[in-house]
Short mmCIF file of N, CA and C in Angstrom, two decimals:
data_model
loop_
_atom_site.label_atom_id
_atom_site.label_comp_id
_atom_site.label_asym_id
_atom_site.label_seq_id
_atom_site.Cartn_x
_atom_site.Cartn_y
_atom_site.Cartn_z
N MET A 1408 -10.93 1.76 23.52
CA MET A 1408 -11.35 1.30 22.19
C MET A 1408 -10.80 2.23 21.11
N GLN A 1409 -10.31 1.64 20.05
CA GLN A 1409 -9.74 2.45 18.97
C GLN A 1409 -10.82 3.00 18.05
N GLU A 1410 -10.57 4.21 17.60
CA GLU A 1410 -11.46 4.82 16.59
C GLU A 1410 -10.95 4.34 15.22
N VAL A 1411 -11.88 3.96 14.34
CA VAL A 1411 -11.53 3.49 13.02
C VAL A 1411 -12.18 4.40 11.96
N LYS A 1412 -11.39 4.80 11.00
CA LYS A 1412 -11.89 5.58 9.87
C LYS A 1412 -11.38 4.91 8.58
N TYR A 1413 -11.93 5.35 7.46
CA TYR A 1413 -11.53 4.76 6.18
C TYR A 1413 -11.04 5.82 5.23
N HIS A 1414 -10.05 5.46 4.43
CA HIS A 1414 -9.47 6.37 3.46
C HIS A 1414 -9.34 5.57 2.16
N HIS A 1415 -9.45 6.27 1.03
CA HIS A 1415 -9.37 5.60 -0.27
C HIS A 1415 -8.15 6.07 -1.04
N ILE A 1416 -7.39 5.14 -1.59
CA ILE A 1416 -6.23 5.48 -2.41
C ILE A 1416 -6.53 5.07 -3.84
N SER A 1417 -6.37 6.00 -4.76
CA SER A 1417 -6.62 5.68 -6.19
C SER A 1417 -5.31 5.53 -6.96
N SER A 1418 -4.21 6.03 -6.39
CA SER A 1418 -2.91 5.90 -7.05
C SER A 1418 -1.78 6.13 -6.05
N PHE A 1419 -0.59 5.78 -6.48
CA PHE A 1419 0.60 6.08 -5.65
C PHE A 1419 1.79 6.30 -6.59
N ALA A 1420 2.80 6.99 -6.09
CA ALA A 1420 3.98 7.28 -6.91
C ALA A 1420 5.04 6.21 -6.69
N SER A 1421 5.68 5.82 -7.78
CA SER A 1421 6.80 4.89 -7.67
C SER A 1421 7.89 5.38 -8.61
N ASN A 1422 9.04 4.74 -8.54
CA ASN A 1422 10.13 5.10 -9.45
C ASN A 1422 9.76 4.83 -10.90
N GLU A 1423 8.79 3.98 -11.09
CA GLU A 1423 8.36 3.60 -12.44
C GLU A 1423 7.36 4.60 -13.01
N GLY A 1424 6.82 5.50 -12.17
CA GLY A 1424 5.81 6.47 -12.58
C GLY A 1424 4.66 6.46 -11.60
N ARG A 1425 3.58 7.12 -11.98
CA ARG A 1425 2.39 7.15 -11.15
C ARG A 1425 1.53 5.93 -11.45
N VAL A 1426 1.29 5.12 -10.45
CA VAL A 1426 0.59 3.87 -10.60
C VAL A 1426 -0.87 4.07 -10.11
N SER A 1427 -1.80 3.76 -10.96
CA SER A 1427 -3.24 3.93 -10.63
C SER A 1427 -3.94 2.59 -10.47
N PHE A 1428 -4.91 2.56 -9.57
CA PHE A 1428 -5.71 1.36 -9.36
C PHE A 1428 -6.93 1.39 -10.28
N ARG A 1429 -7.40 0.22 -10.67
CA ARG A 1429 -8.60 0.11 -11.49
C ARG A 1429 -9.78 0.77 -10.75
N LYS A 1430 -9.89 0.49 -9.47
CA LYS A 1430 -10.84 1.18 -8.63
C LYS A 1430 -10.14 1.45 -7.30
N PRO A 1431 -10.48 2.56 -6.66
CA PRO A 1431 -9.75 2.93 -5.42
C PRO A 1431 -9.77 1.79 -4.38
N ILE A 1432 -8.66 1.63 -3.67
CA ILE A 1432 -8.62 0.64 -2.57
C ILE A 1432 -8.94 1.35 -1.26
N THR A 1433 -9.54 0.63 -0.37
CA THR A 1433 -9.91 1.19 0.92
C THR A 1433 -8.83 0.88 1.94
N ILE A 1434 -8.40 1.92 2.64
CA ILE A 1434 -7.43 1.80 3.73
C ILE A 1434 -8.17 2.03 5.05
N GLU A 1435 -8.02 1.10 5.93
CA GLU A 1435 -8.63 1.24 7.28
C GLU A 1435 -7.63 1.93 8.16
N LEU A 1436 -8.06 2.99 8.84
CA LEU A 1436 -7.15 3.74 9.77
C LEU A 1436 -7.63 3.51 11.18
N ALA A 1437 -6.80 2.90 11.99
CA ALA A 1437 -7.11 2.64 13.40
C ALA A 1437 -6.30 3.63 14.26
N PHE A 1438 -7.01 4.45 14.99
CA PHE A 1438 -6.39 5.50 15.81
C PHE A 1438 -6.22 5.02 17.24
N SER A 1439 -5.01 5.17 17.79
CA SER A 1439 -4.80 4.95 19.21
C SER A 1439 -4.27 6.28 19.79
N SER A 1440 -3.98 6.31 21.05
CA SER A 1440 -3.54 7.56 21.64
C SER A 1440 -2.12 7.95 21.17
N ASP A 1441 -1.33 6.98 20.77
CA ASP A 1441 0.06 7.25 20.38
C ASP A 1441 0.34 7.25 18.90
N TYR A 1442 -0.44 6.50 18.14
CA TYR A 1442 -0.11 6.35 16.71
C TYR A 1442 -1.38 5.95 15.92
N VAL A 1443 -1.19 5.93 14.61
CA VAL A 1443 -2.26 5.51 13.70
C VAL A 1443 -1.72 4.34 12.85
N VAL A 1444 -2.54 3.32 12.69
CA VAL A 1444 -2.18 2.18 11.83
C VAL A 1444 -3.05 2.21 10.59
N ALA A 1445 -2.41 2.20 9.43
CA ALA A 1445 -3.12 2.13 8.15
C ALA A 1445 -3.03 0.70 7.66
N HIS A 1446 -4.19 0.10 7.37
CA HIS A 1446 -4.21 -1.32 6.99
C HIS A 1446 -4.92 -1.49 5.65
N CYS A 1447 -4.23 -2.11 4.70
CA CYS A 1447 -4.82 -2.40 3.38
C CYS A 1447 -5.17 -3.87 3.36
N THR A 1448 -6.42 -4.19 3.65
CA THR A 1448 -6.88 -5.57 3.75
C THR A 1448 -6.64 -6.41 2.50
N PRO A 1449 -6.96 -5.90 1.28
CA PRO A 1449 -6.78 -6.75 0.09
C PRO A 1449 -5.34 -7.25 -0.08
N LEU A 1450 -4.38 -6.47 0.35
CA LEU A 1450 -2.99 -6.85 0.19
C LEU A 1450 -2.34 -7.35 1.48
N GLY A 1451 -3.04 -7.20 2.58
CA GLY A 1451 -2.52 -7.67 3.86
C GLY A 1451 -1.30 -6.90 4.33
N ILE A 1452 -1.25 -5.60 4.03
CA ILE A 1452 -0.11 -4.80 4.51
C ILE A 1452 -0.57 -3.72 5.48
N LYS A 1453 0.31 -3.41 6.41
CA LYS A 1453 0.00 -2.37 7.43
C LYS A 1453 1.16 -1.40 7.49
N ALA A 1454 0.84 -0.17 7.87
CA ALA A 1454 1.87 0.84 8.11
C ALA A 1454 1.47 1.64 9.31
N LYS A 1455 2.46 2.15 10.04
CA LYS A 1455 2.16 2.89 11.26
C LYS A 1455 2.80 4.25 11.20
N GLY A 1456 2.15 5.25 11.77
CA GLY A 1456 2.71 6.60 11.82
C GLY A 1456 2.15 7.36 12.99
N PRO A 1457 2.77 8.53 13.30
CA PRO A 1457 2.28 9.33 14.40
C PRO A 1457 0.91 9.96 14.16
N ASN A 1458 0.52 10.06 12.88
CA ASN A 1458 -0.80 10.58 12.52
C ASN A 1458 -1.26 9.90 11.24
N ALA A 1459 -2.51 10.17 10.84
CA ALA A 1459 -3.07 9.50 9.68
C ALA A 1459 -2.29 9.79 8.40
N GLU A 1460 -1.89 11.04 8.22
CA GLU A 1460 -1.16 11.39 6.98
C GLU A 1460 0.14 10.61 6.87
N GLU A 1461 0.89 10.52 7.95
CA GLU A 1461 2.17 9.78 7.91
C GLU A 1461 1.94 8.30 7.72
N ALA A 1462 0.90 7.73 8.33
CA ALA A 1462 0.61 6.32 8.15
C ALA A 1462 0.24 6.02 6.72
N ILE A 1463 -0.55 6.88 6.11
CA ILE A 1463 -0.95 6.69 4.70
C ILE A 1463 0.27 6.87 3.79
N ASN A 1464 1.11 7.82 4.05
CA ASN A 1464 2.32 8.04 3.28
C ASN A 1464 3.22 6.81 3.33
N GLN A 1465 3.35 6.23 4.52
CA GLN A 1465 4.18 5.03 4.70
C GLN A 1465 3.60 3.87 3.93
N LEU A 1466 2.26 3.74 3.97
CA LEU A 1466 1.60 2.66 3.26
C LEU A 1466 1.81 2.82 1.75
N GLU A 1467 1.74 4.05 1.25
CA GLU A 1467 1.98 4.29 -0.19
C GLU A 1467 3.41 3.97 -0.55
N CYS A 1468 4.36 4.25 0.35
CA CYS A 1468 5.76 3.92 0.11
C CYS A 1468 5.93 2.41 0.04
N ASP A 1469 5.23 1.70 0.92
CA ASP A 1469 5.28 0.22 0.92
C ASP A 1469 4.70 -0.33 -0.37
N LEU A 1470 3.63 0.27 -0.86
CA LEU A 1470 3.03 -0.14 -2.13
C LEU A 1470 4.03 0.06 -3.28
N ALA A 1471 4.71 1.19 -3.26
CA ALA A 1471 5.70 1.51 -4.31
C ALA A 1471 6.82 0.47 -4.30
N VAL A 1472 7.32 0.15 -3.11
CA VAL A 1472 8.41 -0.84 -2.97
C VAL A 1472 7.94 -2.20 -3.47
N MET A 1473 6.72 -2.57 -3.10
CA MET A 1473 6.16 -3.84 -3.54
C MET A 1473 6.04 -3.85 -5.06
N TYR A 1474 5.53 -2.80 -5.61
CA TYR A 1474 5.31 -2.73 -7.07
C TYR A 1474 6.65 -2.80 -7.80
N GLU A 1475 7.62 -2.04 -7.35
CA GLU A 1475 8.91 -2.01 -8.00
C GLU A 1475 9.63 -3.38 -7.85
N GLY A 1476 9.42 -4.02 -6.72
CA GLY A 1476 10.02 -5.36 -6.53
C GLY A 1476 9.45 -6.34 -7.51
N VAL A 1477 8.17 -6.25 -7.77
CA VAL A 1477 7.53 -7.18 -8.72
C VAL A 1477 7.99 -6.82 -10.14
N VAL A 1478 8.00 -5.50 -10.46
CA VAL A 1478 8.39 -5.09 -11.79
C VAL A 1478 9.80 -5.57 -12.13
N THR A 1479 10.72 -5.42 -11.20
CA THR A 1479 12.10 -5.78 -11.48
C THR A 1479 12.38 -7.27 -11.20
N GLN A 1480 11.37 -7.96 -10.70
CA GLN A 1480 11.52 -9.41 -10.38
C GLN A 1480 12.64 -9.63 -9.35
N SER A 1481 12.84 -8.67 -8.47
CA SER A 1481 13.88 -8.83 -7.45
C SER A 1481 13.21 -9.15 -6.12
N PHE A 1482 13.07 -10.42 -5.83
CA PHE A 1482 12.45 -10.84 -4.58
C PHE A 1482 13.55 -11.25 -3.62
N THR A 1483 13.93 -10.34 -2.75
CA THR A 1483 15.10 -10.59 -1.90
C THR A 1483 14.73 -11.11 -0.50
N ASN A 1484 13.81 -10.45 0.18
CA ASN A 1484 13.54 -10.80 1.58
C ASN A 1484 12.76 -12.13 1.73
N ASN A 1485 11.57 -12.14 1.17
CA ASN A 1485 10.71 -13.30 1.33
C ASN A 1485 9.98 -13.51 -0.02
N PRO A 1486 10.60 -14.21 -0.93
CA PRO A 1486 10.05 -14.33 -2.31
C PRO A 1486 8.59 -14.72 -2.40
N LYS A 1487 8.15 -15.74 -1.69
CA LYS A 1487 6.74 -16.20 -1.79
C LYS A 1487 5.78 -15.12 -1.32
N ARG A 1488 6.10 -14.49 -0.20
CA ARG A 1488 5.22 -13.48 0.37
C ARG A 1488 5.11 -12.28 -0.55
N VAL A 1489 6.22 -11.78 -1.03
CA VAL A 1489 6.23 -10.58 -1.90
C VAL A 1489 5.52 -10.91 -3.22
N ARG A 1490 5.81 -12.09 -3.76
CA ARG A 1490 5.24 -12.45 -5.04
C ARG A 1490 3.71 -12.52 -4.97
N SER A 1491 3.14 -13.17 -3.95
CA SER A 1491 1.70 -13.31 -3.85
C SER A 1491 1.04 -11.96 -3.65
N LYS A 1492 1.68 -11.11 -2.83
CA LYS A 1492 1.12 -9.76 -2.63
C LYS A 1492 1.29 -8.93 -3.91
N GLY A 1493 2.43 -9.15 -4.59
CA GLY A 1493 2.65 -8.42 -5.85
C GLY A 1493 1.67 -8.83 -6.92
N GLU A 1494 1.35 -10.09 -6.99
CA GLU A 1494 0.35 -10.56 -7.95
C GLU A 1494 -1.00 -9.97 -7.66
N LYS A 1495 -1.36 -9.86 -6.39
CA LYS A 1495 -2.63 -9.22 -6.01
C LYS A 1495 -2.60 -7.72 -6.40
N LEU A 1496 -1.44 -7.13 -6.14
CA LEU A 1496 -1.30 -5.70 -6.48
C LEU A 1496 -1.47 -5.49 -7.98
N PHE A 1497 -0.81 -6.31 -8.80
CA PHE A 1497 -0.92 -6.18 -10.25
C PHE A 1497 -2.37 -6.34 -10.72
N ALA A 1498 -3.11 -7.23 -10.06
CA ALA A 1498 -4.50 -7.45 -10.47
C ALA A 1498 -5.36 -6.22 -10.19
N MET A 1499 -4.92 -5.40 -9.24
CA MET A 1499 -5.70 -4.22 -8.87
C MET A 1499 -5.29 -2.97 -9.63
N ILE A 1500 -4.15 -3.03 -10.32
CA ILE A 1500 -3.62 -1.84 -11.00
C ILE A 1500 -4.19 -1.71 -12.40
N GLY A 1501 -4.54 -0.49 -12.74
CA GLY A 1501 -5.09 -0.22 -14.07
C GLY A 1501 -4.06 0.35 -15.04
N SER A 1502 -3.23 1.28 -14.57
CA SER A 1502 -2.31 1.93 -15.50
C SER A 1502 -1.09 2.53 -14.75
N VAL A 1503 -0.09 2.80 -15.55
CA VAL A 1503 1.09 3.49 -15.04
C VAL A 1503 1.35 4.69 -15.97
N ASP A 1504 1.43 5.88 -15.37
CA ASP A 1504 1.68 7.11 -16.13
C ASP A 1504 3.12 7.52 -15.92
N PHE A 1505 3.86 7.73 -17.03
CA PHE A 1505 5.27 8.14 -16.93
C PHE A 1505 5.40 9.64 -17.03
#
């Protein structure tokens, strides 16, 4: 059985600046013997790493990529999927600090 813990993210760094959420989002961390999966339920994104810190870092990188993709309106891989997640992300964001 996997151990599950929770982590809260209030902001992440992107090329556009530091992006802050209106209220912190909860990240579920599922631990297995080999790796940790970080799952952001509101956005439906997951990231995996050898430990919790790396999984969270990867998830924050994914958030930055999603944010920048929406900001630049460059939907290359899967436009509908990125756009709906991007719209959810925008609804959760409060500010960007440059």
